[in-house]
Tab-separated table of C-alpha atoms and ligand atoms in Angstrom:
chain	number	residue	atom	x	y	z
A	1	MET	CA	6.380	-23.315	-36.228
A	2	GLY	CA	2.707	-23.411	-35.259
A	3	LEU	CA	0.598	-21.155	-37.441
A	4	ARG	CA	-2.830	-19.622	-37.030
A	5	LEU	CA	-5.109	-21.386	-39.530
A	6	GLY	CA	-8.326	-20.060	-41.043
A	7	VAL	CA	-10.409	-22.817	-42.629
A	8	LEU	CA	-12.969	-22.069	-45.366
A	9	VAL	CA	-15.791	-24.591	-45.813
A	10	SER	CA	-19.092	-25.077	-47.640
A	11	GLY	CA	-20.364	-28.458	-46.472
A	12	SER	CA	-19.899	-31.453	-44.246
A	13	GLY	CA	-16.393	-30.572	-43.117
A	14	SER	CA	-14.820	-34.016	-42.873
A	15	ASN	CA	-11.508	-32.519	-44.017
A	16	LEU	CA	-11.926	-29.818	-41.377
A	17	GLN	CA	-12.391	-32.614	-38.823
A	18	ALA	CA	-9.190	-34.347	-39.986
A	19	ILE	CA	-7.285	-31.090	-39.488
A	20	ILE	CA	-8.859	-30.456	-36.069
A	21	ASP	CA	-7.855	-33.993	-35.031
A	22	ALA	CA	-4.315	-33.582	-36.404
A	23	SER	CA	-3.962	-30.347	-34.439
A	24	GLU	CA	-5.357	-31.771	-31.204
A	25	LYS	CA	-3.107	-34.834	-31.461
A	26	GLY	CA	-0.063	-32.629	-32.105
A	27	PHE	CA	0.625	-34.089	-35.585
A	28	ILE	CA	0.554	-30.461	-36.744
A	29	LYS	CA	1.592	-27.580	-34.512
A	30	SER	CA	-0.789	-25.100	-36.145
A	31	LYS	CA	-4.157	-24.263	-34.579
A	32	ILE	CA	-7.456	-23.523	-36.302
A	33	CYS	CA	-8.465	-20.054	-35.106
A	34	VAL	CA	-11.575	-19.509	-37.229
A	35	VAL	CA	-13.855	-21.503	-39.544
A	36	ILE	CA	-15.806	-19.556	-42.159
A	37	SER	CA	-18.622	-21.049	-44.244
A	38	ASN	CA	-20.259	-19.404	-47.242
A	39	VAL	CA	-23.309	-21.655	-46.682
A	40	PRO	CA	-25.458	-21.359	-43.528
A	41	ASN	CA	-26.243	-24.370	-41.310
A	42	VAL	CA	-23.671	-26.776	-42.738
A	43	TYR	CA	-22.313	-29.545	-40.523
A	44	ALA	CA	-18.771	-28.127	-40.698
A	45	LEU	CA	-19.959	-25.267	-38.454
A	46	GLU	CA	-21.153	-27.769	-35.829
A	47	ARG	CA	-17.815	-29.561	-35.935
A	48	ALA	CA	-16.003	-26.263	-35.255
A	49	LYS	CA	-18.318	-25.328	-32.375
A	50	LYS	CA	-17.811	-28.742	-30.726
A	51	HIS	CA	-14.103	-27.899	-30.532
A	52	ASN	CA	-14.668	-24.314	-29.345
A	53	ILE	CA	-13.470	-22.839	-32.631
A	54	PRO	CA	-15.252	-19.645	-33.761
A	55	ALA	CA	-17.636	-20.653	-36.585
A	56	ILE	CA	-18.777	-17.822	-38.832
A	57	VAL	CA	-21.131	-17.636	-41.821
A	58	ILE	CA	-20.355	-15.171	-44.594
A	59	ASN	CA	-22.993	-15.889	-47.208
A	60	HIS	CA	-21.827	-15.113	-50.740
A	61	LYS	CA	-25.453	-14.385	-51.679
A	62	ASP	CA	-25.314	-11.257	-49.494
A	63	PHE	CA	-22.658	-9.619	-51.716
A	64	PRO	CA	-22.948	-7.914	-55.098
A	65	SER	CA	-19.726	-9.429	-56.541
A	66	ARG	CA	-17.139	-12.157	-55.976
A	67	GLU	CA	-14.657	-9.427	-55.032
A	68	ALA	CA	-16.935	-7.924	-52.373
A	69	PHE	CA	-17.498	-11.388	-50.891
A	70	ASP	CA	-13.759	-12.114	-50.902
A	71	GLN	CA	-13.073	-8.768	-49.187
A	72	ALA	CA	-15.421	-9.749	-46.355
A	73	ILE	CA	-13.540	-13.060	-46.025
A	74	VAL	CA	-10.187	-11.228	-45.989
A	75	ASP	CA	-11.414	-8.813	-43.309
A	76	LYS	CA	-12.519	-11.696	-41.092
A	77	LEU	CA	-9.269	-13.649	-41.626
A	78	LYS	CA	-7.246	-10.520	-40.768
A	79	GLU	CA	-9.363	-9.945	-37.651
A	80	TYR	CA	-8.199	-13.392	-36.462
A	81	ASN	CA	-4.554	-12.783	-37.495
A	82	ILE	CA	-4.572	-15.795	-39.796
A	83	ASP	CA	-1.232	-16.968	-41.226
A	84	LEU	CA	-2.434	-19.742	-43.530
A	85	VAL	CA	-5.814	-20.140	-45.252
A	86	VAL	CA	-7.040	-23.710	-45.739
A	87	MET	CA	-9.888	-24.289	-48.193
A	88	ALA	CA	-11.527	-27.560	-47.141
A	89	GLY	CA	-14.480	-28.328	-49.383
A	90	PHE	CA	-14.921	-24.591	-50.051
A	91	LEU	CA	-16.899	-24.579	-53.279
A	92	ARG	CA	-16.249	-21.023	-54.457
A	93	VAL	CA	-13.920	-19.631	-57.094
A	94	ILE	CA	-11.718	-17.063	-55.359
A	95	THR	CA	-10.474	-13.775	-56.797
A	96	ASN	CA	-7.290	-11.732	-56.590
A	97	VAL	CA	-8.768	-9.891	-53.593
A	98	LEU	CA	-8.210	-13.001	-51.476
A	99	LEU	CA	-5.098	-14.213	-53.314
A	100	ASP	CA	-3.290	-10.859	-53.000
A	101	ALA	CA	-4.095	-10.616	-49.287
A	102	PHE	CA	-2.558	-14.094	-48.678
A	103	PRO	CA	0.073	-14.668	-51.398
A	104	MET	CA	1.088	-18.365	-51.515
A	105	LYS	CA	-0.684	-18.729	-48.205
A	106	ILE	CA	-3.874	-20.390	-49.421
A	107	LEU	CA	-4.172	-24.180	-49.757
A	108	ASN	CA	-6.932	-26.135	-51.484
A	109	ILE	CA	-7.868	-29.807	-51.662
A	110	HIS	CA	-9.403	-31.350	-54.752
A	111	PRO	CA	-10.742	-34.920	-55.114
A	112	ALA	CA	-8.873	-35.795	-58.322
A	113	LEU	CA	-5.341	-36.279	-59.587
A	114	LEU	CA	-4.787	-32.826	-61.083
A	115	PRO	CA	-4.380	-31.685	-63.763
A	116	SER	CA	-6.927	-34.384	-64.704
A	117	PHE	CA	-10.497	-33.552	-63.811
A	118	PRO	CA	-10.601	-30.013	-62.380
A	119	GLY	CA	-14.030	-28.640	-61.430
A	120	LEU	CA	-17.035	-30.491	-60.037
A	121	HIS	CA	-18.314	-34.129	-60.004
A	122	VAL	CA	-14.786	-35.306	-60.668
A	123	GLN	CA	-15.020	-38.719	-58.985
A	124	LYS	CA	-17.863	-39.617	-61.410
A	125	LYS	CA	-15.842	-38.274	-64.333
A	126	ALA	CA	-12.780	-40.390	-63.439
A	127	LEU	CA	-14.988	-43.492	-63.057
A	128	GLU	CA	-16.825	-42.943	-66.346
A	129	TYR	CA	-13.598	-42.189	-68.204
A	130	GLY	CA	-12.333	-45.647	-67.236
A	131	CYS	CA	-9.325	-44.524	-65.188
A	132	LYS	CA	-7.666	-47.280	-63.142
A	133	PHE	CA	-6.575	-44.800	-60.489
A	134	ALA	CA	-8.145	-41.758	-58.941
A	135	GLY	CA	-7.011	-39.689	-56.008
A	136	CYS	CA	-6.733	-36.286	-54.464
A	137	THR	CA	-4.475	-33.264	-54.604
A	138	VAL	CA	-3.495	-30.519	-52.160
A	139	HIS	CA	-2.220	-27.466	-54.013
A	140	PHE	CA	-1.575	-23.772	-53.560
A	141	ALA	CA	-4.555	-21.759	-54.755
A	142	ASP	CA	-4.182	-19.430	-57.693
A	143	ASN	CA	-6.779	-17.617	-59.789
A	144	GLY	CA	-7.560	-20.618	-61.985
A	145	VAL	CA	-9.910	-23.467	-61.123
A	146	ASP	CA	-7.805	-26.153	-59.386
A	147	THR	CA	-4.637	-25.053	-61.198
A	148	GLY	CA	-2.089	-23.943	-58.569
A	149	PRO	CA	1.269	-25.637	-57.785
A	150	ILE	CA	0.794	-29.164	-56.432
A	151	ILE	CA	2.051	-29.942	-52.924
A	152	ILE	CA	0.939	-33.547	-52.400
A	153	GLN	CA	-1.214	-36.148	-54.123
A	154	GLY	CA	-2.673	-39.429	-52.898
A	155	ILE	CA	-3.897	-42.227	-55.144
A	156	VAL	CA	-6.544	-44.907	-54.818
A	157	PRO	CA	-7.471	-47.704	-57.217
A	158	ILE	CA	-10.759	-47.598	-59.088
A	159	LEU	CA	-12.365	-51.030	-58.696
A	160	ASP	CA	-14.706	-52.687	-61.186
A	161	ASN	CA	-17.689	-52.556	-58.851
A	162	ASP	CA	-17.150	-48.941	-57.779
A	163	THR	CA	-19.953	-46.396	-57.818
A	164	GLU	CA	-19.483	-42.643	-57.509
A	165	GLU	CA	-20.268	-43.045	-53.793
A	166	THR	CA	-17.797	-45.839	-53.031
A	167	LEU	CA	-15.027	-44.142	-54.989
A	168	SER	CA	-15.690	-40.751	-53.353
A	169	LYS	CA	-15.502	-42.382	-49.927
A	170	ARG	CA	-12.188	-44.090	-50.753
A	171	ILE	CA	-10.737	-40.804	-52.026
A	172	LEU	CA	-12.011	-38.893	-48.988
A	173	SER	CA	-10.202	-41.251	-46.593
A	174	VAL	CA	-6.942	-40.346	-48.358
A	175	GLU	CA	-7.829	-36.630	-48.355
A	176	HIS	CA	-7.959	-36.856	-44.570
A	177	LYS	CA	-4.342	-38.064	-44.560
A	178	ILE	CA	-2.759	-35.769	-47.139
A	179	TYR	CA	-4.262	-32.477	-45.951
A	180	PRO	CA	-2.717	-32.620	-42.454
A	181	GLN	CA	0.530	-33.782	-44.063
A	182	ALA	CA	0.555	-30.787	-46.451
A	183	ILE	CA	-0.050	-28.394	-43.541
A	184	LYS	CA	2.744	-30.065	-41.578
A	185	LEU	CA	5.197	-29.631	-44.469
A	186	TYR	CA	4.084	-26.004	-44.849
A	187	GLU	CA	4.446	-25.122	-41.164
A	188	GLU	CA	7.875	-26.776	-41.103
A	189	GLY	CA	8.949	-24.476	-43.942
A	190	ARG	CA	9.774	-27.485	-46.121
A	191	LEU	CA	7.866	-26.404	-49.256
A	192	LYS	CA	10.174	-24.797	-51.828
A	193	ILE	CA	8.532	-23.464	-54.957
A	194	SER	CA	10.403	-23.745	-58.237
A	195	GLY	CA	8.187	-22.632	-61.123
A	196	ARG	CA	5.159	-24.889	-60.944
A	197	ARG	CA	7.005	-27.493	-58.893
A	198	VAL	CA	6.772	-27.683	-55.117
A	199	LEU	CA	9.847	-29.464	-53.782
A	200	ILE	CA	10.145	-30.888	-50.269
A	201	ASP	CA	13.307	-29.746	-48.496
A	202	PRO	CA	14.594	-31.654	-46.628
A	203	PRO	CA	13.113	-34.457	-48.742
A	204	LEU	CA	10.985	-37.328	-47.467
A	205	SER	CA	13.062	-40.333	-46.453
A	206	PRO	CA	13.251	-43.239	-48.975
A	207	ASP	CA	11.129	-45.540	-46.825
A	208	GLU	CA	8.248	-43.060	-47.008
A	209	LYS	CA	7.982	-43.643	-50.770
A	210	THR	CA	5.530	-46.156	-52.230
A	211	PHE	CA	4.742	-47.288	-55.757
A	212	LEU	CA	1.478	-48.837	-56.898
A	213	THR	CA	-0.053	-50.320	-60.000
A	214	ASN	CA	-3.666	-51.306	-60.627
A	215	PRO	CA	-4.335	-54.062	-61.679
A	216	LEU	CA	-1.470	-55.523	-59.634
A	217	THR	CA	1.733	-56.226	-61.541
A	218	GLU	CA	4.477	-58.721	-60.766
A	219	LEU	CA	7.642	-56.646	-61.012
B	1	GAR	C1	-13.980	-33.080	-50.580
B	1	GAR	O1	-14.003	-34.265	-51.343
B	1	GAR	C2	-13.129	-32.026	-51.263
B	1	GAR	O2	-11.989	-32.549	-51.903
B	1	GAR	C3	-14.116	-31.480	-52.271
B	1	GAR	O3	-15.307	-31.363	-51.562
B	1	GAR	C4	-15.359	-32.401	-50.567
B	1	GAR	C5	-15.645	-31.743	-49.234
B	1	GAR	O4	-15.839	-32.700	-48.231
B	1	GAR	N1	-13.659	-30.225	-52.809
B	1	GAR	C6	-13.838	-29.859	-54.069
B	1	GAR	O5	-14.450	-30.534	-54.889
B	1	GAR	C7	-13.223	-28.521	-54.442
B	1	GAR	N2	-13.004	-28.459	-55.871
B	1	GAR	P1	-15.776	-32.279	-46.699
B	1	GAR	O6	-16.683	-31.070	-46.544
B	1	GAR	O7	-16.353	-33.482	-45.985
B	1	GAR	O8	-14.359	-31.985	-46.324
């Protein structure tokens, strides 16, 4: 079923763009009905306007507490009758005010393979740690930092000549694939939560499964 999406952003909005494109192409049935940024003048707002999506700034600096800011976000999302909240590069910790208003209806994307590397500058951390893989995670939001139940993850190799920039770019290209896919599974009602596990029902077909090693291995 097509849902009314509210997308929260803080920056460039390339994930927002991937979701706009997925919606316009019909890959997902849901429609973005409002984009809210906590930072004025970010490019994500321009992207929304180009597609005639209401683009609103609610600046966290105008509020005395995280809760008061979250209440303003909730009020705006309710005004637009939003069914599912999509945090796409939204760099704020959210409180129970937002979580309680949209229980298990808030998704987040994070540029690391959680639970490794929550928080900020995580592509650099994975590179410096010496990981052979990095990736990205779409998960339900909860009141921890990048801790909610995991819906989908995508992996990329870390190459010897990578810099933070090249690795971030490789991860971002996978983010743009897994976020629309997570929304599609959600809108199809295929996400079943069992404790911390999010199971896909009906499951993905066997030919959709891939396995990778890095460096390459002869199996
Ligand atoms: C993305 O890499 C996203 O995963 C990350 O911010 C970037 C936003 O890019 N989010 C976080 O780090 C949240 N913990 P975008 O504005 O181009 O979509």
